[in-house]
């Protein structure tokens, strides 16, 4: 039988009545337990139980800090360590502040960034109208302040502003619109790189100067229009005409005194759709400026509707534009303009149009041809296909767009393959320049556009965590595309057989006789009349003014180049060519870790959930 009592520590105390051990046995056992217990080191509490009140230690082992009690040894070590650390830190600070240092600044900017600063200056030199105070081109001034007013036949009286196209003083809206679209595209994708180069505000200002002018060339507040001012100034000198005009005369734009006719068009689908692309792309660049962005979107919608309603080429019938910027068709602009309007508005009707198989077929998306894949002011198909491949890579909208988007994506892959040296779609010069225009003059404008598309597409693939793409059975990494873009841009910047930089002001050896009226006539307070400037045109001396950043037309198919002012096929720069130059330079500039901006272009696009395909037709036996 067991009896339970209470153990004073709270546990049950068991007394076993059946215990047969004697008192002597218990006593021995207890003594053994005591000896075992005492053989272990005892803490103060246990000693007090066994020994009763002990004498005070000479020195306490613990320090009472109020909220906690810590070991004296740890306390002394901690305080000592802190004091020594503070002394050491003070000494180090003193040494660092007193010893002279060698500053390791940021690494020097790469060639692409250096060239970018200069390339943007070209646009400042091409400005028409009343110049801003900070234009930074000392030899330029206000010019052509009566554009629109001086032509009694036009209803658009304020056509002041915009950009001169090339070395003349004509304002061609078609290539100028393309230039603004390309600049806007580069800002949307690479705003962080522009920011890092300190050029973001500058490039936005350049775009706004262009779009402000485009908005003047039609009734931008209306929902429907019936005409656009397509061109200011004329350049036709055929048939021996001696009427003063922008090609016959060689004058500084500031001195022009002859009338400048306005060319209006009433059915110009290509021009209107390109203007829509420019305004829509710019509206994304300026999305933080809500009022201006909405104005651009409204203008884009209006001119695009006009393009769709009034079908026709702007340069038809041997008109003045046909002599200089003849458009081959408007179907590519429909795809391009539709894609940009979709990104700017999120309205799926634009995407349905841009991905319509018939439109793509008319634009030449399903067949090759010698110029297939070459992006230019005339043909935007290659650019539109890259732009829409972006949608598939990052948003994957699915049905009903997937089939045509996959086609565009595949076509983009084929175009990228055609840029590689292992393929023979395009010849190369001995110096390595790709002949995208098959040996015809003025090659560089096409090369820079291809370099931009290649660098951009490689960045798209990287951002989509795709290491490369297939050309037939062979897989190529994204680095191969980037390398193509770099070799072509390096050629333009001076790595070529002539060691000639084709960007004015970049490097030590660049064209000095650029075909450009303003740059070739000194600003000496003498006003040279229409023919008076011919002596400057025909002079063998270098231009008195440096047209900084201008990319000239380029070398011939044998890497040859003649720095002659009168031969525009070598020495004339253009707005469209320089826009491609800027885009390619910013894509290659700076740190490769700075990737494209994946999201800004989609800021107006609503969330996409793939629509399920329609159910199959009912089965019939």
Coordinates of C-alpha atoms in Angstrom, one line a residue:
X1 CA 0.0 0.0 0.0
X2 CA 1.3 3.5 -0.8
X3 CA 0.6 6.7 1.0
X4 CA 1.1 10.1 -0.7
X5 CA 2.1 13.2 1.1
X6 CA 3.1 16.6 -0.3
X7 CA 6.7 17.2 -1.2
X8 CA 7.6 20.8 0.0
X9 CA 8.7 21.7 -3.6
X10 CA 5.3 20.8 -5.0
X11 CA 5.7 17.2 -6.2
X12 CA 4.0 14.1 -4.7
X13 CA 6.0 12.4 -1.9
X14 CA 5.6 8.7 -2.0
X15 CA 6.0 6.6 1.1
X16 CA 6.2 2.9 0.4
X17 CA 5.1 0.9 3.5
X18 CA 6.5 -2.3 1.9
X19 CA 10.1 -0.9 2.0
X20 CA 12.2 -3.5 3.8
X21 CA 15.5 -1.5 3.9
X22 CA 16.9 -0.9 7.4
X23 CA 17.7 2.6 8.7
X24 CA 21.5 1.8 8.5
X25 CA 21.1 1.0 4.8
X26 CA 19.3 4.3 4.2
X27 CA 21.8 6.3 6.1
X28 CA 24.7 4.8 3.9
X29 CA 22.8 5.6 0.7
X30 CA 22.2 9.2 1.7
X31 CA 25.9 9.6 2.6
X32 CA 26.8 8.3 -0.9
X33 CA 24.4 10.7 -2.6
X34 CA 25.8 13.6 -0.6
X35 CA 29.3 12.8 -1.6
X36 CA 28.3 12.5 -5.3
X37 CA 26.4 15.8 -5.1
X38 CA 29.4 17.6 -3.5
X39 CA 31.8 16.3 -6.1
X40 CA 30.0 18.6 -8.7
X41 CA 30.7 22.3 -8.6
X42 CA 27.8 24.0 -6.9
X43 CA 26.3 27.4 -7.6
X44 CA 25.7 29.9 -4.9
X45 CA 22.1 28.9 -4.3
X46 CA 23.0 25.2 -3.8
X47 CA 25.9 26.1 -1.5
X48 CA 23.6 28.2 0.7
X49 CA 21.2 25.2 1.0
X50 CA 24.1 23.0 2.2
X51 CA 26.3 25.4 4.1
X52 CA 23.8 28.0 5.4
X53 CA 24.7 31.7 5.4
X54 CA 28.3 31.9 4.0
X55 CA 30.8 34.7 4.6
X56 CA 30.7 37.6 2.1
X57 CA 33.0 37.2 -0.9
X58 CA 35.7 39.8 -1.2
X59 CA 34.5 40.6 -4.8
X60 CA 31.1 40.1 -6.4
X61 CA 31.2 38.0 -9.6
X62 CA 28.1 39.8 -11.0
X63 CA 27.2 43.4 -11.7
X64 CA 23.6 44.5 -11.2
X65 CA 22.6 47.0 -13.9
X66 CA 19.1 47.4 -12.6
X67 CA 17.2 45.7 -15.5
X68 CA 19.6 42.9 -15.9
X69 CA 22.4 41.2 -14.0
X70 CA 25.5 40.3 -16.0
X71 CA 28.8 38.6 -15.2
X72 CA 31.5 41.1 -14.1
X73 CA 34.0 39.6 -16.4
X74 CA 31.7 40.0 -19.5
X75 CA 30.8 43.6 -18.4
X76 CA 34.5 44.6 -18.1
X77 CA 35.3 42.9 -21.5
X78 CA 32.4 44.7 -23.2
X79 CA 33.1 48.1 -21.9
X80 CA 36.8 47.7 -22.7
X81 CA 36.1 46.5 -26.2
X82 CA 33.8 49.5 -26.9
X83 CA 36.4 52.0 -25.6
X84 CA 39.2 50.5 -27.7
X85 CA 36.9 50.4 -30.8
X86 CA 36.0 54.1 -30.3
X87 CA 39.7 55.0 -30.0
X88 CA 40.5 53.0 -33.2
X89 CA 37.6 54.5 -35.1
X90 CA 38.7 58.0 -34.2
X91 CA 42.3 57.3 -35.2
X92 CA 41.2 55.8 -38.6
X93 CA 38.9 58.8 -39.3
X94 CA 41.8 61.1 -38.5
X95 CA 44.2 59.3 -40.8
X96 CA 41.6 59.1 -43.6
X97 CA 40.9 62.9 -43.4
X98 CA 44.5 64.0 -43.2
X99 CA 46.1 61.7 -45.7
X100 CA 45.8 63.0 -49.4
X101 CA 43.7 60.7 -51.6
X102 CA 43.6 59.8 -55.2
X103 CA 40.0 60.2 -56.5
X104 CA 38.7 57.3 -58.5
X105 CA 36.0 58.9 -60.5
X106 CA 33.4 57.1 -62.6
X107 CA 34.9 55.3 -65.6
X108 CA 35.1 57.4 -68.7
X109 CA 31.9 57.2 -70.9
X110 CA 32.0 54.8 -73.8
X111 CA 32.2 55.9 -77.4
X112 CA 28.4 55.3 -77.9
X113 CA 27.6 57.7 -75.1
X114 CA 30.1 60.3 -76.3
X115 CA 28.7 60.1 -79.8
X116 CA 25.1 60.3 -78.4
X117 CA 25.8 63.8 -76.9
X118 CA 26.9 65.0 -80.3
X119 CA 24.2 63.2 -82.4
X120 CA 21.4 65.0 -80.5
X121 CA 23.0 68.4 -81.3
X122 CA 22.3 67.9 -84.9
X123 CA 18.6 68.3 -84.3
X124 CA 19.3 71.7 -82.6
X125 CA 21.0 72.8 -85.8
X126 CA 18.1 71.8 -87.9
X127 CA 15.4 73.8 -86.1
X128 CA 13.2 76.1 -88.1
X129 CA 11.2 79.1 -86.6
X130 CA 11.9 81.1 -83.5
X131 CA 14.8 79.3 -81.7
X132 CA 14.8 78.8 -77.9
X133 CA 17.4 80.7 -75.9
X134 CA 19.4 77.6 -75.0
X135 CA 19.6 76.1 -78.5
X136 CA 23.4 76.0 -78.2
X137 CA 24.3 76.3 -81.9
X138 CA 26.0 79.6 -82.2
X139 CA 25.7 80.0 -86.0
X140 CA 22.0 79.4 -86.2
X141 CA 19.2 82.0 -85.7
X142 CA 15.5 82.5 -86.2
X143 CA 14.4 81.6 -89.7
X144 CA 11.4 81.2 -92.0
X145 CA 9.0 83.0 -89.6
X146 CA 6.5 83.5 -92.4
X147 CA 5.9 79.9 -93.2
X148 CA 2.3 79.4 -94.1
X149 CA 1.6 83.2 -94.3
X150 CA 3.7 83.6 -97.4
X151 CA 1.6 81.1 -99.4
X152 CA -1.8 82.7 -100.2
X153 CA -3.1 79.3 -101.5
X154 CA -3.1 77.6 -98.1
X155 CA -5.6 77.8 -95.3
X156 CA -3.0 76.9 -92.7
X157 CA -1.3 80.2 -92.0
X158 CA 0.9 79.2 -89.0
X159 CA 3.4 76.7 -90.2
X160 CA 6.4 78.2 -88.3
X161 CA 8.7 75.7 -86.5
X162 CA 9.6 72.1 -87.1
X163 CA 12.8 70.9 -88.6
X164 CA 14.7 71.3 -91.9
X165 CA 15.1 68.0 -93.5
X166 CA 18.7 67.9 -94.5
X167 CA 21.2 70.4 -96.0
X168 CA 18.4 72.4 -97.5
X169 CA 15.5 74.3 -95.9
X170 CA 12.6 72.1 -96.9
X171 CA 10.3 70.8 -94.2
X172 CA 9.2 67.3 -95.4
X173 CA 6.6 66.0 -93.0
X174 CA 7.0 62.3 -94.0
X175 CA 10.6 61.6 -93.0
X176 CA 10.3 64.2 -90.1
X177 CA 7.4 62.2 -88.6
X178 CA 9.3 59.0 -88.9
X179 CA 12.3 60.6 -87.2
X180 CA 10.1 61.7 -84.3
X181 CA 8.6 58.2 -84.0
X182 CA 12.1 56.6 -83.9
X183 CA 13.3 59.1 -81.2
X184 CA 10.1 58.5 -79.1
X185 CA 10.6 54.7 -79.4
X186 CA 14.2 55.0 -78.2
X187 CA 13.1 57.1 -75.2
X188 CA 10.3 54.7 -74.2
X189 CA 12.7 51.8 -74.2
X190 CA 15.8 53.4 -72.9
X191 CA 14.8 56.4 -70.7
X192 CA 17.1 55.2 -68.0
X193 CA 20.1 55.3 -70.4
X194 CA 19.2 58.8 -71.5
X195 CA 18.9 59.8 -67.9
X196 CA 22.3 58.3 -67.1
X197 CA 23.9 60.2 -70.0
X198 CA 22.2 63.4 -68.8
X199 CA 20.3 63.7 -72.1
X200 CA 16.7 62.8 -71.2
X201 CA 15.3 66.3 -71.0
X202 CA 17.2 67.3 -74.2
X203 CA 15.8 64.4 -76.3
X204 CA 12.3 65.1 -75.0
X205 CA 12.6 68.7 -75.9
X206 CA 13.8 67.7 -79.4
X207 CA 10.7 65.4 -79.8
X208 CA 8.3 68.1 -78.6
X209 CA 9.7 70.6 -81.1
X210 CA 8.8 68.1 -83.8
X211 CA 5.3 67.1 -82.5
X212 CA 4.4 70.8 -81.8
X213 CA 4.9 71.5 -85.4
X214 CA 3.1 68.3 -86.6
X215 CA 0.1 69.5 -84.6
X216 CA 0.1 72.7 -86.7
X217 CA -0.1 70.9 -90.0
X218 CA -3.8 69.9 -89.6
X219 CA -6.8 70.9 -87.5
X220 CA -5.8 69.0 -84.4
X221 CA -8.8 70.0 -82.3
X222 CA -11.3 68.5 -84.8
X223 CA -12.4 64.8 -84.8
X224 CA -12.3 64.7 -88.6
X225 CA -10.2 66.5 -91.1
X226 CA -9.9 66.6 -94.9
X227 CA -6.3 67.8 -95.5
X228 CA -2.8 68.0 -94.1
X229 CA 0.1 70.3 -94.9
X230 CA 2.6 67.7 -96.1
X231 CA 5.5 70.0 -97.0
X232 CA 6.8 73.6 -96.7
X233 CA 9.2 74.7 -99.4
X234 CA 10.0 73.1 -102.8
X235 CA 13.1 71.7 -104.3
X236 CA 12.3 70.8 -107.9
X237 CA 15.0 72.1 -110.2
X238 CA 14.4 69.8 -113.1
X239 CA 14.0 71.2 -116.6
X240 CA 16.5 74.0 -115.9
X241 CA 14.1 76.0 -113.7
X242 CA 15.8 79.1 -112.3
X243 CA 12.9 80.1 -110.0
X244 CA 14.4 80.7 -106.5
X245 CA 13.6 77.7 -104.3
X246 CA 15.1 75.7 -101.5
X247 CA 17.3 73.6 -103.8
X248 CA 18.2 76.1 -106.5
X249 CA 19.4 78.8 -104.0
X250 CA 22.3 78.3 -101.6
X251 CA 21.4 80.5 -98.6
X252 CA 21.4 80.4 -94.9
X253 CA 17.8 79.7 -93.7
X254 CA 18.0 83.0 -91.8
X255 CA 18.4 84.9 -95.1
X256 CA 15.6 83.3 -97.1
X257 CA 13.5 85.9 -98.8
X258 CA 11.8 83.9 -101.6
X259 CA 8.2 82.5 -101.2
X260 CA 7.9 79.0 -99.7
X261 CA 4.9 77.2 -101.1
X262 CA 2.9 74.8 -98.9
X263 CA 2.0 71.4 -100.3
X264 CA -1.3 70.2 -99.0
X265 CA -2.7 66.7 -99.5
X266 CA -6.3 65.5 -99.3
X267 CA -5.7 61.8 -99.6
X268 CA -2.4 60.8 -98.0
X269 CA -2.7 57.6 -96.0
X270 CA 1.0 57.0 -95.7
X271 CA 1.8 60.4 -94.4
X272 CA -1.2 60.6 -92.1
X273 CA -0.6 57.2 -90.6
X274 CA 3.1 58.0 -90.0
X275 CA 2.1 61.3 -88.3
X276 CA -0.3 59.2 -86.2
X277 CA 2.5 56.9 -85.2
X278 CA 4.7 59.9 -84.3
X279 CA 2.0 61.6 -82.2
X280 CA 1.0 58.3 -80.5
X281 CA 4.5 57.3 -79.6
X282 CA 5.2 60.8 -78.3
X283 CA 2.1 60.7 -76.1
X284 CA 3.7 57.8 -74.2
X285 CA 6.9 59.8 -73.8
X286 CA 5.0 62.7 -72.3
X287 CA 2.5 60.6 -70.3
X288 CA 3.4 62.6 -67.2
X289 CA 2.3 65.8 -68.9
X290 CA -1.4 64.7 -69.0
X291 CA -2.8 67.6 -71.0
X292 CA -0.1 67.5 -73.7
X293 CA -0.2 63.7 -73.9
X294 CA -4.0 63.8 -74.4
X295 CA -3.6 66.4 -77.1
X296 CA -1.2 64.2 -78.9
X297 CA -3.5 61.1 -78.6
X298 CA -6.4 63.1 -79.9
X299 CA -4.3 64.3 -82.9
X300 CA -3.1 60.8 -83.6
X301 CA -6.6 59.4 -83.6
X302 CA -7.8 62.2 -86.0
X303 CA -5.0 61.8 -88.6
X304 CA -5.2 58.0 -88.4
X305 CA -8.9 58.1 -89.1
X306 CA -8.2 60.5 -92.1
X307 CA -5.6 58.0 -93.3
X308 CA -8.1 55.2 -93.3
X309 CA -11.0 57.2 -94.8
X310 CA -9.1 59.0 -97.6
X311 CA -7.0 56.3 -99.2
X312 CA -4.1 57.4 -101.3
X313 CA -0.3 57.9 -101.4
X314 CA 0.8 61.4 -100.4
X315 CA 3.5 61.5 -103.1
X316 CA 1.3 60.3 -106.0
X317 CA 1.3 61.9 -109.5
X318 CA 4.8 63.3 -109.8
X319 CA 4.3 65.9 -107.0
X320 CA 7.3 67.6 -105.4
X321 CA 7.5 65.1 -102.5
X322 CA 7.7 62.2 -105.0
X323 CA 11.1 63.6 -106.3
X324 CA 12.7 63.3 -102.8
X325 CA 10.6 61.1 -100.5
X326 CA 8.4 59.0 -102.6
X327 CA 6.3 56.6 -100.6
X328 CA 5.9 53.1 -102.1
X329 CA 2.8 52.2 -100.2
X330 CA 0.7 53.0 -97.2
X331 CA 0.0 49.4 -95.8
X332 CA 3.1 49.3 -93.7
X333 CA 2.1 52.7 -92.1
X334 CA -1.3 51.2 -91.3
X335 CA 0.3 48.4 -89.3
X336 CA 2.9 50.7 -87.7
X337 CA 0.4 53.5 -86.9
X338 CA -2.2 51.0 -85.6
X339 CA 0.4 49.4 -83.3
X340 CA 1.5 52.7 -81.8
X341 CA -2.1 53.9 -81.4
X342 CA -2.9 50.6 -79.5
X343 CA 0.0 51.2 -77.1
X344 CA -1.0 54.8 -76.7
X345 CA -4.7 54.2 -76.1
X346 CA -5.2 50.5 -75.1
X347 CA -8.1 50.5 -77.6
X348 CA -8.2 46.9 -79.0
X349 CA -9.7 48.0 -82.3
X350 CA -6.3 49.4 -83.2
X351 CA -4.7 46.1 -82.3
X352 CA -7.3 44.2 -84.4
X353 CA -6.4 46.4 -87.3
X354 CA -2.6 46.1 -86.9
X355 CA -2.9 42.3 -86.7
X356 CA -5.3 41.9 -89.5
X357 CA -3.9 39.2 -91.9
X358 CA -5.0 41.1 -95.0
X359 CA -3.3 44.3 -93.9
X360 CA -0.1 42.3 -93.1
X361 CA -0.3 40.6 -96.5
X362 CA -0.6 43.9 -98.3
X363 CA 2.3 45.3 -96.3
X364 CA 4.4 42.4 -97.5
X365 CA 4.8 40.6 -94.2
X366 CA 4.7 37.1 -95.8
X367 CA 7.2 37.4 -98.6
X368 CA 10.8 38.3 -99.0
X369 CA 12.0 40.6 -101.8
X370 CA 15.4 42.2 -101.9
X371 CA 14.6 44.9 -99.4
X372 CA 12.7 42.7 -96.9
X373 CA 13.6 43.5 -93.3
X374 CA 15.1 46.9 -94.1
X375 CA 13.6 49.6 -91.9
X376 CA 13.5 53.1 -93.4
X377 CA 11.5 56.3 -93.7
X378 CA 9.6 54.6 -96.6
X379 CA 9.0 51.1 -95.2
X380 CA 8.2 50.5 -91.5
X381 CA 7.2 46.9 -91.7
X382 CA 10.4 45.5 -90.0
X383 CA 9.9 48.0 -87.2
X384 CA 6.2 47.2 -86.8
X385 CA 7.0 43.5 -86.6
X386 CA 9.5 44.0 -83.8
X387 CA 7.1 46.4 -82.0
X388 CA 4.3 43.8 -82.1
X389 CA 6.7 40.9 -81.2
X390 CA 7.2 42.9 -78.0
X391 CA 3.5 42.4 -77.2
X392 CA 3.7 38.7 -77.7
X393 CA 7.0 38.3 -75.6
X394 CA 5.8 40.3 -72.6
X395 CA 2.0 40.2 -72.5
X396 CA 1.1 37.1 -74.6
X397 CA -2.4 38.2 -75.5
X398 CA -3.4 34.9 -76.9
X399 CA -6.5 34.4 -79.1
X400 CA -7.5 36.0 -81.4
X401 CA -4.1 37.8 -81.9
X402 CA -1.8 34.9 -81.3
X403 CA -1.6 33.5 -84.8
X404 CA -0.6 36.8 -86.6
X405 CA 1.6 37.8 -83.6
X406 CA 3.5 34.5 -83.9
X407 CA 3.9 35.2 -87.6
X408 CA 5.4 38.6 -86.9
X409 CA 7.6 37.1 -84.3
X410 CA 8.9 34.5 -86.7
X411 CA 9.4 37.1 -89.4
X412 CA 11.4 39.2 -86.9
X413 CA 13.6 36.2 -86.2
X414 CA 14.2 35.8 -90.0
X415 CA 15.1 39.5 -90.3
X416 CA 17.5 39.2 -87.4
X417 CA 19.1 36.1 -89.1
X418 CA 19.5 38.1 -92.3
X419 CA 21.7 40.6 -90.5
X420 CA 24.3 38.0 -89.5
X421 CA 27.5 37.6 -91.6
X422 CA 26.9 33.8 -92.0
X423 CA 23.8 34.5 -94.1
X424 CA 24.0 36.0 -97.6
X425 CA 20.8 38.1 -97.8
X426 CA 23.0 41.2 -97.8
X427 CA 26.6 41.8 -99.0
X428 CA 29.2 43.5 -96.9
X429 CA 31.9 45.8 -97.9
X430 CA 35.5 44.7 -97.4
X431 CA 35.5 46.9 -94.3
X432 CA 32.5 45.1 -92.9
X433 CA 29.6 47.5 -93.6
X434 CA 26.3 45.7 -94.3
X435 CA 24.9 46.7 -97.7
X436 CA 21.2 46.9 -96.8
X437 CA 20.5 49.0 -99.9
X438 CA 22.5 46.7 -102.1
X439 CA 25.3 49.1 -103.0
X440 CA 23.1 52.1 -103.7
X441 CA 24.2 55.5 -102.3
X442 CA 23.5 56.8 -98.8
X443 CA 23.8 53.5 -97.0
X444 CA 24.2 54.6 -93.4
X445 CA 20.6 55.6 -92.7
X446 CA 19.6 51.9 -93.2
X447 CA 22.5 50.6 -91.2
X448 CA 21.7 52.6 -88.0
X449 CA 18.0 51.5 -88.1
X450 CA 19.1 47.8 -88.4
X451 CA 21.6 48.3 -85.5
X452 CA 18.9 49.8 -83.4
X453 CA 16.4 46.9 -84.1
X454 CA 19.1 44.3 -83.5
X455 CA 20.2 45.8 -80.2
X456 CA 16.6 46.3 -79.1
X457 CA 15.5 42.8 -80.0
X458 CA 18.4 41.3 -78.1
X459 CA 17.3 43.4 -75.1
X460 CA 13.7 42.1 -75.6
X461 CA 14.9 38.5 -75.5
X462 CA 17.1 39.1 -72.5
X463 CA 14.2 40.7 -70.6
X464 CA 12.0 37.7 -71.5
X465 CA 14.8 35.4 -70.1
X466 CA 15.3 33.9 -73.6
X467 CA 19.0 33.2 -74.3
X468 CA 18.7 33.6 -78.1
X469 CA 16.7 32.5 -81.2
X470 CA 16.9 30.0 -84.1
X471 CA 18.0 30.5 -87.6
X472 CA 16.9 27.3 -89.2
X473 CA 18.4 24.5 -87.1
X474 CA 21.1 26.7 -85.6
X475 CA 20.7 28.5 -82.3
X476 CA 22.2 32.0 -81.9
X477 CA 22.7 33.8 -78.6
X478 CA 21.4 37.4 -78.0
X479 CA 25.1 38.5 -77.8
X480 CA 25.5 37.8 -81.5
X481 CA 22.8 40.4 -82.3
X482 CA 24.5 42.9 -80.0
X483 CA 27.8 42.2 -81.7
X484 CA 26.3 42.9 -85.1
X485 CA 25.0 46.2 -83.9
X486 CA 28.3 47.1 -82.3
X487 CA 30.4 46.3 -85.4
X488 CA 28.2 48.4 -87.6
X489 CA 28.2 51.4 -85.3
X490 CA 31.9 51.1 -84.7
X491 CA 32.4 51.2 -88.5
X492 CA 30.4 54.5 -88.6
X493 CA 32.3 55.9 -85.7
X494 CA 35.7 55.3 -87.4
X495 CA 36.6 51.6 -87.4
X496 CA 36.7 51.4 -91.2
X497 CA 39.4 51.2 -93.9
X498 CA 39.5 55.0 -94.2
X499 CA 39.6 55.6 -90.4
X500 CA 36.9 58.1 -91.1
X501 CA 34.2 58.9 -88.5
X502 CA 31.0 59.5 -90.4
X503 CA 29.6 61.5 -87.4
X504 CA 30.7 65.1 -87.6
X505 CA 32.6 66.2 -84.6
X506 CA 33.3 62.7 -83.3
X507 CA 36.9 61.6 -83.3
X508 CA 39.7 63.5 -85.1
X509 CA 39.0 62.6 -88.7
X510 CA 35.5 63.4 -89.9
X511 CA 33.9 65.1 -93.0
X512 CA 34.7 68.8 -93.2
X513 CA 32.7 69.7 -96.3
X514 CA 29.2 68.6 -95.3
X515 CA 26.5 69.3 -97.8
X516 CA 24.6 71.8 -95.7
X517 CA 23.7 75.4 -96.4
X518 CA 23.8 76.8 -92.9
X519 CA 27.1 75.1 -92.0
X520 CA 28.9 76.1 -95.2
X521 CA 28.1 79.9 -95.2
X522 CA 29.9 82.0 -92.5
X523 CA 27.8 84.0 -90.0
X524 CA 29.5 87.3 -90.8
X525 CA 26.6 89.8 -90.9
X526 CA 26.7 89.6 -94.8
X527 CA 23.5 88.4 -96.4
X528 CA 24.3 86.3 -99.4
X529 CA 21.4 86.1 -101.9
X530 CA 20.1 83.1 -103.8
X531 CA 23.1 82.7 -106.2
X532 CA 25.5 84.6 -103.9
X533 CA 25.8 81.6 -101.8
X534 CA 27.0 79.4 -104.7
X535 CA 30.6 80.4 -104.1
X536 CA 30.4 78.8 -100.6
X537 CA 28.7 75.7 -102.1
X538 CA 31.6 75.3 -104.6
X539 CA 34.4 76.4 -102.3
X540 CA 37.1 73.8 -101.6
X541 CA 37.6 75.1 -98.1
X542 CA 36.1 73.3 -95.1
X543 CA 32.8 74.5 -93.7
X544 CA 33.2 77.6 -91.5
X545 CA 30.6 76.1 -89.1
X546 CA 30.8 72.6 -87.6
X547 CA 27.5 70.7 -87.9
X548 CA 28.1 68.7 -84.7
X549 CA 26.6 65.3 -84.6
X550 CA 25.5 65.1 -88.2
X551 CA 25.8 61.6 -89.7
X552 CA 26.5 62.0 -93.4
X553 CA 25.1 59.8 -96.1
X554 CA 28.1 57.5 -96.0
X555 CA 30.7 55.6 -98.0
X556 CA 30.2 53.7 -101.3
X557 CA 30.1 50.0 -101.6
X558 CA 33.9 49.9 -101.8
X559 CA 34.4 51.7 -98.5
X560 CA 35.3 54.8 -100.5
X561 CA 34.3 58.3 -99.5
X562 CA 34.7 61.7 -101.1
X563 CA 34.5 64.6 -98.7
X564 CA 33.0 66.9 -101.3
X565 CA 30.2 69.4 -100.5
X566 CA 28.5 69.2 -103.9
X567 CA 28.1 65.4 -103.7
X568 CA 25.1 64.9 -101.4
X569 CA 25.3 61.1 -101.9
X570 CA 28.4 61.2 -99.7
X571 CA 28.1 64.3 -97.5
X572 CA 24.5 65.1 -96.8
X573 CA 22.9 64.3 -93.4
X574 CA 19.2 63.8 -92.9
X575 CA 16.7 64.0 -90.0
X576 CA 15.6 60.3 -90.5
X577 CA 19.1 59.0 -90.7
X578 CA 20.1 60.9 -87.6
X579 CA 17.1 59.7 -85.6
X580 CA 18.2 56.1 -86.3
X581 CA 21.7 57.0 -85.3
X582 CA 20.5 58.4 -81.9
X583 CA 18.4 55.3 -81.3
X584 CA 21.2 52.9 -82.1
X585 CA 23.7 54.8 -80.0
X586 CA 21.5 55.0 -76.9
X587 CA 20.6 51.2 -77.2
X588 CA 24.4 50.4 -77.1
X589 CA 25.4 53.1 -74.6
X590 CA 26.2 52.7 -71.0
X591 CA 26.0 49.7 -68.8
X592 CA 24.5 46.5 -70.3
X593 CA 22.8 45.8 -66.9
X594 CA 20.5 48.8 -67.6
X595 CA 17.8 46.9 -69.4
X596 CA 14.9 48.1 -71.4
X597 CA 11.9 49.6 -69.7
X598 CA 9.4 46.7 -70.0
X599 CA 6.3 48.5 -68.7
X600 CA 6.0 52.1 -69.8
X601 CA 4.9 51.3 -73.3
X602 CA 2.0 49.2 -71.9
X603 CA 0.8 51.8 -69.4
X604 CA -2.4 52.4 -71.3
X605 CA -3.0 48.8 -72.2
X606 CA -5.7 47.1 -70.1
X607 CA -4.9 43.8 -68.4
X608 CA -5.1 40.9 -70.8
X609 CA -6.7 37.6 -70.2
X610 CA -6.6 35.3 -73.2
X611 CA -10.1 34.8 -74.7
X612 CA -10.8 31.2 -75.1
X613 CA -11.2 30.1 -78.7
X614 CA -14.7 29.6 -80.0
X615 CA -16.2 26.1 -79.5
X616 CA -15.8 23.7 -82.4
X617 CA -18.7 23.3 -84.8
X618 CA -21.3 20.6 -83.7
X619 CA -20.3 17.2 -84.8
X620 CA -22.4 15.7 -87.5
X621 CA -22.5 11.9 -88.3

